[in-house]
PDB file of C-alpha atoms in Angstrom:
ATOM      1  CA  UNK A1305     -40.956 -22.777 -57.048  1.00  0.00           C
ATOM      2  CA  UNK A1306     -44.350 -24.106 -55.965  1.00  0.00           C
ATOM      3  CA  UNK A1307     -42.616 -26.521 -53.605  1.00  0.00           C
ATOM      4  CA  UNK A1308     -40.715 -23.722 -51.850  1.00  0.00           C
ATOM      5  CA  UNK A1309     -43.951 -21.736 -51.605  1.00  0.00           C
ATOM      6  CA  UNK A1310     -45.617 -24.749 -49.965  1.00  0.00           C
ATOM      7  CA  UNK A1311     -42.742 -25.103 -47.479  1.00  0.00           C
ATOM      8  CA  UNK A1312     -42.969 -21.390 -46.738  1.00  0.00           C
ATOM      9  CA  UNK A1313     -46.738 -21.649 -46.145  1.00  0.00           C
ATOM     10  CA  UNK A1314     -46.341 -24.595 -43.772  1.00  0.00           C
ATOM     11  CA  UNK A1315     -43.530 -22.835 -41.926  1.00  0.00           C
ATOM     12  CA  UNK A1316     -45.613 -19.656 -41.578  1.00  0.00           C
ATOM     13  CA  UNK A1317     -48.518 -21.760 -40.291  1.00  0.00           C
ATOM     14  CA  UNK A1318     -46.236 -23.243 -37.621  1.00  0.00           C
ATOM     15  CA  UNK A1319     -44.953 -19.784 -36.632  1.00  0.00           C
ATOM     16  CA  UNK A1320     -48.520 -18.451 -36.363  1.00  0.00           C
ATOM     17  CA  UNK A1321     -49.509 -21.418 -34.183  1.00  0.00           C
ATOM     18  CA  UNK A1322     -46.529 -20.735 -31.924  1.00  0.00           C
ATOM     19  CA  UNK A1323     -47.445 -17.031 -31.769  1.00  0.00           C
ATOM     20  CA  UNK A1324     -51.043 -17.970 -30.956  1.00  0.00           C
ATOM     21  CA  UNK A1325     -49.854 -20.242 -28.131  1.00  0.00           C
ATOM     22  CA  UNK A1326     -47.677 -17.445 -26.747  1.00  0.00           C
ATOM     23  CA  UNK A1327     -50.535 -14.939 -27.023  1.00  0.00           C
ATOM     24  CA  UNK A1328     -52.908 -17.274 -25.180  1.00  0.00           C
ATOM     25  CA  UNK A1329     -50.328 -17.838 -22.476  1.00  0.00           C
ATOM     26  CA  UNK A1330     -49.694 -14.112 -22.070  1.00  0.00           C
ATOM     27  CA  UNK A1331     -53.430 -13.453 -21.877  1.00  0.00           C
ATOM     28  CA  UNK A1332     -53.778 -16.111 -19.204  1.00  0.00           C
ATOM     29  CA  UNK A1333     -50.838 -14.556 -17.354  1.00  0.00           C
ATOM     30  CA  UNK A1334     -52.538 -11.157 -17.543  1.00  0.00           C
ATOM     31  CA  UNK A1335     -55.768 -12.663 -16.224  1.00  0.00           C
ATOM     32  CA  UNK A1336     -56.205 -11.896 -12.549  1.00  0.00           C
ATOM     33  CA  UNK A1337     -58.364 -14.308 -10.584  1.00  0.00           C
ATOM     34  CA  UNK A1338     -61.600 -12.907  -9.213  1.00  0.00           C
ATOM     35  CA  UNK A1339     -60.322 -12.786  -5.640  1.00  0.00           C
ATOM     36  CA  UNK A1340     -57.368 -10.599  -6.771  1.00  0.00           C
ATOM     37  CA  UNK A1341     -59.349  -8.378  -9.152  1.00  0.00           C
ATOM     38  CA  UNK A1342     -59.555  -5.499  -6.733  1.00  0.00           C
ATOM     39  CA  UNK A1343     -56.140  -6.172  -5.288  1.00  0.00           C
ATOM     40  CA  UNK A1344     -55.263  -2.532  -4.604  1.00  0.00           C
ATOM     41  CA  UNK A1345     -58.512  -1.874  -2.740  1.00  0.00           C
ATOM     42  CA  UNK A1346     -58.181  -5.076  -0.752  1.00  0.00           C
ATOM     43  CA  UNK A1347     -54.572  -4.304   0.180  1.00  0.00           C
ATOM     44  CA  UNK A1348     -55.568  -0.894   1.491  1.00  0.00           C
ATOM     45  CA  UNK A1349     -58.465  -2.292   3.524  1.00  0.00           C
ATOM     46  CA  UNK A1350     -57.006  -5.536   4.878  1.00  0.00           C
ATOM     47  CA  UNK A1351     -53.275  -5.746   4.239  1.00  0.00           C
ATOM     48  CA  UNK A1352     -52.880  -8.895   6.348  1.00  0.00           C
ATOM     49  CA  UNK A1353     -55.323 -10.956   4.282  1.00  0.00           C
ATOM     50  CA  UNK A1354     -53.374 -10.795   1.003  1.00  0.00           C
ATOM     51  CA  UNK A1355     -49.791 -10.333   2.008  1.00  0.00           C
ATOM     52  CA  UNK A1356     -46.916  -9.348  -0.203  1.00  0.00           C
ATOM     53  CA  UNK A1357     -45.665 -12.952  -0.271  1.00  0.00           C
ATOM     54  CA  UNK A1358     -48.929 -14.198  -1.801  1.00  0.00           C
ATOM     55  CA  UNK A1359     -48.797 -11.744  -4.711  1.00  0.00           C
ATOM     56  CA  UNK A1360     -45.114 -12.482  -5.322  1.00  0.00           C
ATOM     57  CA  UNK A1361     -45.811 -16.212  -5.436  1.00  0.00           C
ATOM     58  CA  UNK A1362     -48.588 -15.638  -7.944  1.00  0.00           C
ATOM     59  CA  UNK A1363     -46.300 -13.537 -10.141  1.00  0.00           C
ATOM     60  CA  UNK A1364     -43.396 -15.976  -9.816  1.00  0.00           C
ATOM     61  CA  UNK A1365     -45.582 -18.895 -10.877  1.00  0.00           C
ATOM     62  CA  UNK A1366     -46.780 -16.995 -13.928  1.00  0.00           C
ATOM     63  CA  UNK A1367     -43.206 -15.981 -14.777  1.00  0.00           C
ATOM     64  CA  UNK A1368     -42.003 -19.577 -14.478  1.00  0.00           C
ATOM     65  CA  UNK A1369     -44.845 -20.742 -16.698  1.00  0.00           C
ATOM     66  CA  UNK A1370     -43.993 -18.126 -19.334  1.00  0.00           C
ATOM     67  CA  UNK A1371     -40.278 -18.942 -19.193  1.00  0.00           C
ATOM     68  CA  UNK A1372     -41.016 -22.648 -19.699  1.00  0.00           C
ATOM     69  CA  UNK A1373     -43.200 -21.803 -22.680  1.00  0.00           C
ATOM     70  CA  UNK A1374     -40.491 -19.528 -24.065  1.00  0.00           C
ATOM     71  CA  UNK A1375     -37.897 -22.316 -23.829  1.00  0.00           C
ATOM     72  CA  UNK A1376     -40.282 -24.786 -25.446  1.00  0.00           C
ATOM     73  CA  UNK A1377     -41.098 -22.415 -28.304  1.00  0.00           C
ATOM     74  CA  UNK A1378     -37.442 -21.564 -28.790  1.00  0.00           C
ATOM     75  CA  UNK A1379     -36.376 -25.211 -28.934  1.00  0.00           C
ATOM     76  CA  UNK A1380     -39.236 -26.166 -31.288  1.00  0.00           C
ATOM     77  CA  UNK A1381     -38.548 -23.165 -33.489  1.00  0.00           C
ATOM     78  CA  UNK A1382     -34.838 -23.927 -33.796  1.00  0.00           C
ATOM     79  CA  UNK A1383     -35.356 -27.637 -34.439  1.00  0.00           C
ATOM     80  CA  UNK A1384     -37.861 -26.898 -37.204  1.00  0.00           C
ATOM     81  CA  UNK A1385     -35.499 -24.358 -38.763  1.00  0.00           C
ATOM     82  CA  UNK A1386     -32.706 -26.948 -38.676  1.00  0.00           C
ATOM     83  CA  UNK A1387     -34.976 -29.511 -40.362  1.00  0.00           C
ATOM     84  CA  UNK A1388     -35.914 -26.998 -43.054  1.00  0.00           C
ATOM     85  CA  UNK A1389     -32.257 -26.117 -43.649  1.00  0.00           C
ATOM     86  CA  UNK A1390     -31.341 -29.787 -43.984  1.00  0.00           C
ATOM     87  CA  UNK A1391     -34.298 -30.387 -46.306  1.00  0.00           C
ATOM     88  CA  UNK A1392     -33.312 -27.451 -48.536  1.00  0.00           C
ATOM     89  CA  UNK A1393     -29.657 -28.536 -48.597  1.00  0.00           C
ATOM     90  CA  UNK A1394     -30.517 -32.100 -49.585  1.00  0.00           C
ATOM     91  CA  UNK A1395     -33.101 -30.866 -52.106  1.00  0.00           C
ATOM     92  CA  UNK A1396     -30.473 -28.719 -53.831  1.00  0.00           C
ATOM     93  CA  UNK A1397     -28.237 -31.782 -54.136  1.00  0.00           C
ATOM     94  CA  UNK A1398     -31.045 -33.986 -55.476  1.00  0.00           C
ATOM     95  CA  UNK A1399     -30.538 -33.252 -59.158  1.00  0.00           C
ATOM     96  CA  UNK A1400     -30.709 -36.553 -61.038  1.00  0.00           C
ATOM     97  CA  UNK A1401     -27.581 -37.512 -62.962  1.00  0.00           C
ATOM     98  CA  UNK A1402     -27.298 -40.124 -65.714  1.00  0.00           C
ATOM     99  CA  UNK A1403     -24.864 -42.157 -63.632  1.00  0.00           C
ATOM    100  CA  UNK A1404     -27.291 -42.491 -60.684  1.00  0.00           C
ATOM    101  CA  UNK A1405     -28.571 -45.983 -59.911  1.00  0.00           C
ATOM    102  CA  UNK A1406     -32.273 -46.734 -59.515  1.00  0.00           C
ATOM    103  CA  UNK A1407     -32.268 -46.488 -55.685  1.00  0.00           C
ATOM    104  CA  UNK A1408     -30.691 -43.041 -55.727  1.00  0.00           C
ATOM    105  CA  UNK A1409     -33.025 -41.847 -58.486  1.00  0.00           C
ATOM    106  CA  UNK A1410     -36.015 -43.148 -56.524  1.00  0.00           C
ATOM    107  CA  UNK A1411     -34.967 -41.353 -53.336  1.00  0.00           C
ATOM    108  CA  UNK A1412     -34.233 -38.095 -55.166  1.00  0.00           C
ATOM    109  CA  UNK A1413     -37.540 -38.216 -57.011  1.00  0.00           C
ATOM    110  CA  UNK A1414     -39.490 -38.949 -53.843  1.00  0.00           C
ATOM    111  CA  UNK A1415     -37.844 -35.991 -52.142  1.00  0.00           C
ATOM    112  CA  UNK A1416     -38.963 -33.787 -55.021  1.00  0.00           C
ATOM    113  CA  UNK A1417     -42.425 -35.235 -55.733  1.00  0.00           C
ATOM    114  CA  UNK A1418     -43.458 -36.832 -52.397  1.00  0.00           C
ATOM    115  CA  UNK A1419     -45.819 -39.182 -54.228  1.00  0.00           C
ATOM    116  CA  UNK A1420     -45.111 -42.860 -54.926  1.00  0.00           C
ATOM    117  CA  UNK A1421     -47.319 -42.984 -58.028  1.00  0.00           C
ATOM    118  CA  UNK A1422     -45.560 -40.006 -59.631  1.00  0.00           C
ATOM    119  CA  UNK A1423     -42.158 -41.444 -58.717  1.00  0.00           C
ATOM    120  CA  UNK A1424     -43.131 -44.796 -60.268  1.00  0.00           C
ATOM    121  CA  UNK A1425     -44.243 -43.149 -63.510  1.00  0.00           C
ATOM    122  CA  UNK A1426     -41.063 -41.084 -63.717  1.00  0.00           C
ATOM    123  CA  UNK A1427     -38.771 -44.045 -62.977  1.00  0.00           C
ATOM    124  CA  UNK A1428     -40.511 -46.066 -65.687  1.00  0.00           C
ATOM    125  CA  UNK A1429     -40.350 -43.132 -68.130  1.00  0.00           C
ATOM    126  CA  UNK A1430     -36.608 -42.859 -67.494  1.00  0.00           C
ATOM    127  CA  UNK A1431     -36.283 -46.448 -68.708  1.00  0.00           C
ATOM    128  CA  UNK A1432     -35.479 -48.296 -65.499  1.00  0.00           C
ATOM    129  CA  UNK A1433     -36.707 -51.889 -65.453  1.00  0.00           C
ATOM    130  CA  UNK A1434     -36.599 -54.900 -63.131  1.00  0.00           C
ATOM    131  CA  UNK A1435     -34.907 -57.987 -64.566  1.00  0.00           C
ATOM    132  CA  UNK A1436     -37.122 -61.085 -64.545  1.00  0.00           C
ATOM    133  CA  UNK A1437     -36.874 -64.668 -65.734  1.00  0.00           C
ATOM    134  CA  UNK A1438     -39.956 -64.406 -67.928  1.00  0.00           C
ATOM    135  CA  UNK A1439     -40.153 -64.265 -71.697  1.00  0.00           C
ATOM    136  CA  UNK A1440     -39.780 -60.475 -71.795  1.00  0.00           C
ATOM    137  CA  UNK A1441     -36.764 -60.591 -69.398  1.00  0.00           C
ATOM    138  CA  UNK A1442     -37.821 -57.338 -67.688  1.00  0.00           C
ATOM    139  CA  UNK A1443     -40.817 -55.526 -66.269  1.00  0.00           C
ATOM    140  CA  UNK A1444     -41.747 -52.024 -65.225  1.00  0.00           C
ATOM    141  CA  UNK A1445     -41.574 -50.849 -61.614  1.00  0.00           C
ATOM    142  CA  UNK A1446     -44.787 -50.858 -59.589  1.00  0.00           C
ATOM    143  CA  UNK A1447     -45.706 -48.670 -56.634  1.00  0.00           C
ATOM    144  CA  UNK A1448     -44.960 -51.594 -54.303  1.00  0.00           C
ATOM    145  CA  UNK A1449     -41.443 -51.850 -55.763  1.00  0.00           C
ATOM    146  CA  UNK A1450     -40.850 -48.129 -55.242  1.00  0.00           C
ATOM    147  CA  UNK A1451     -42.230 -48.252 -51.695  1.00  0.00           C
ATOM    148  CA  UNK A1452     -39.967 -51.192 -50.835  1.00  0.00           C
ATOM    149  CA  UNK A1453     -36.956 -49.277 -52.188  1.00  0.00           C
ATOM    150  CA  UNK A1454     -37.855 -46.204 -50.126  1.00  0.00           C
ATOM    151  CA  UNK A1455     -38.503 -48.122 -46.901  1.00  0.00           C
ATOM    152  CA  UNK A1456     -35.352 -50.244 -47.212  1.00  0.00           C
ATOM    153  CA  UNK A1457     -33.154 -49.359 -44.228  1.00  0.00           C
ATOM    154  CA  UNK A1458     -30.036 -50.626 -46.034  1.00  0.00           C
ATOM    155  CA  UNK A1459     -30.500 -48.548 -49.194  1.00  0.00           C
ATOM    156  CA  UNK A1460     -27.251 -47.452 -50.812  1.00  0.00           C
ATOM    157  CA  UNK A1461     -27.861 -43.679 -50.637  1.00  0.00           C
ATOM    158  CA  UNK A1462     -26.731 -40.701 -48.562  1.00  0.00           C
ATOM    159  CA  UNK A1463     -27.886 -40.957 -44.928  1.00  0.00           C
ATOM    160  CA  UNK A1464     -29.455 -37.464 -44.831  1.00  0.00           C
ATOM    161  CA  UNK A1465     -31.382 -38.164 -48.023  1.00  0.00           C
ATOM    162  CA  UNK A1466     -32.510 -41.549 -46.736  1.00  0.00           C
ATOM    163  CA  UNK A1467     -33.614 -40.141 -43.380  1.00  0.00           C
ATOM    164  CA  UNK A1468     -35.623 -37.287 -44.933  1.00  0.00           C
ATOM    165  CA  UNK A1469     -37.299 -39.434 -47.575  1.00  0.00           C
ATOM    166  CA  UNK A1470     -38.206 -42.224 -45.166  1.00  0.00           C
ATOM    167  CA  UNK A1471     -39.618 -39.723 -42.678  1.00  0.00           C
ATOM    168  CA  UNK A1472     -41.708 -38.060 -45.405  1.00  0.00           C
ATOM    169  CA  UNK A1473     -42.896 -41.455 -46.668  1.00  0.00           C
ATOM    170  CA  UNK A1474     -43.982 -42.512 -43.163  1.00  0.00           C
ATOM    171  CA  UNK A1475     -45.872 -39.255 -42.638  1.00  0.00           C
ATOM    172  CA  UNK A1476     -47.544 -39.452 -46.046  1.00  0.00           C
ATOM    173  CA  UNK A1477     -48.424 -43.122 -45.578  1.00  0.00           C
ATOM    174  CA  UNK A1478     -50.038 -42.593 -42.186  1.00  0.00           C
ATOM    175  CA  UNK A1479     -51.893 -39.467 -43.295  1.00  0.00           C
ATOM    176  CA  UNK A1480     -49.823 -36.811 -41.559  1.00  0.00           C
ATOM    177  CA  UNK A1481     -49.417 -34.353 -44.427  1.00  0.00           C
ATOM    178  CA  UNK A1482     -47.631 -31.689 -42.391  1.00  0.00           C
ATOM    179  CA  UNK A1483     -44.293 -30.813 -43.851  1.00  0.00           C
ATOM    180  CA  UNK A1484     -42.358 -30.695 -40.603  1.00  0.00           C
TER     181      UNK A1484
END
């Protein structure tokens, strides 16, 4: 529940940033340069100085700028919604089953917890071990082991799950904590 609240908060933050960008752009479109501030008075006094073509060009440029921004916002908005939908779909399918192998469990746990240390603790608590040739014949997983499983491009897991987890791991590793 907390996770979905966090996703919702990040999504709302993105929407507010987009709205702020649109608002700033609209305010700049409504801004009239100083030489056009008294446009009506100037047009009455000297109609040849600021012709109709000049004002139409100014308006057309502002309209084009707003339309470009609208397309950009629309494409960003839809792509982020698609990412969220995919994330939610994969998250619903990430329930750990007893028959899951260690790679799949690791990917599912990372999708849920987004923290290598917590994933390592959980994997070890579930009883997974690495076979060794030492006296004890096995050892617990370390964070380096879990990270190497997550970053493995040939991991034997679903492609959507692998893509989402590896993207999240890269963003977390490099300090970009934004959800999407």
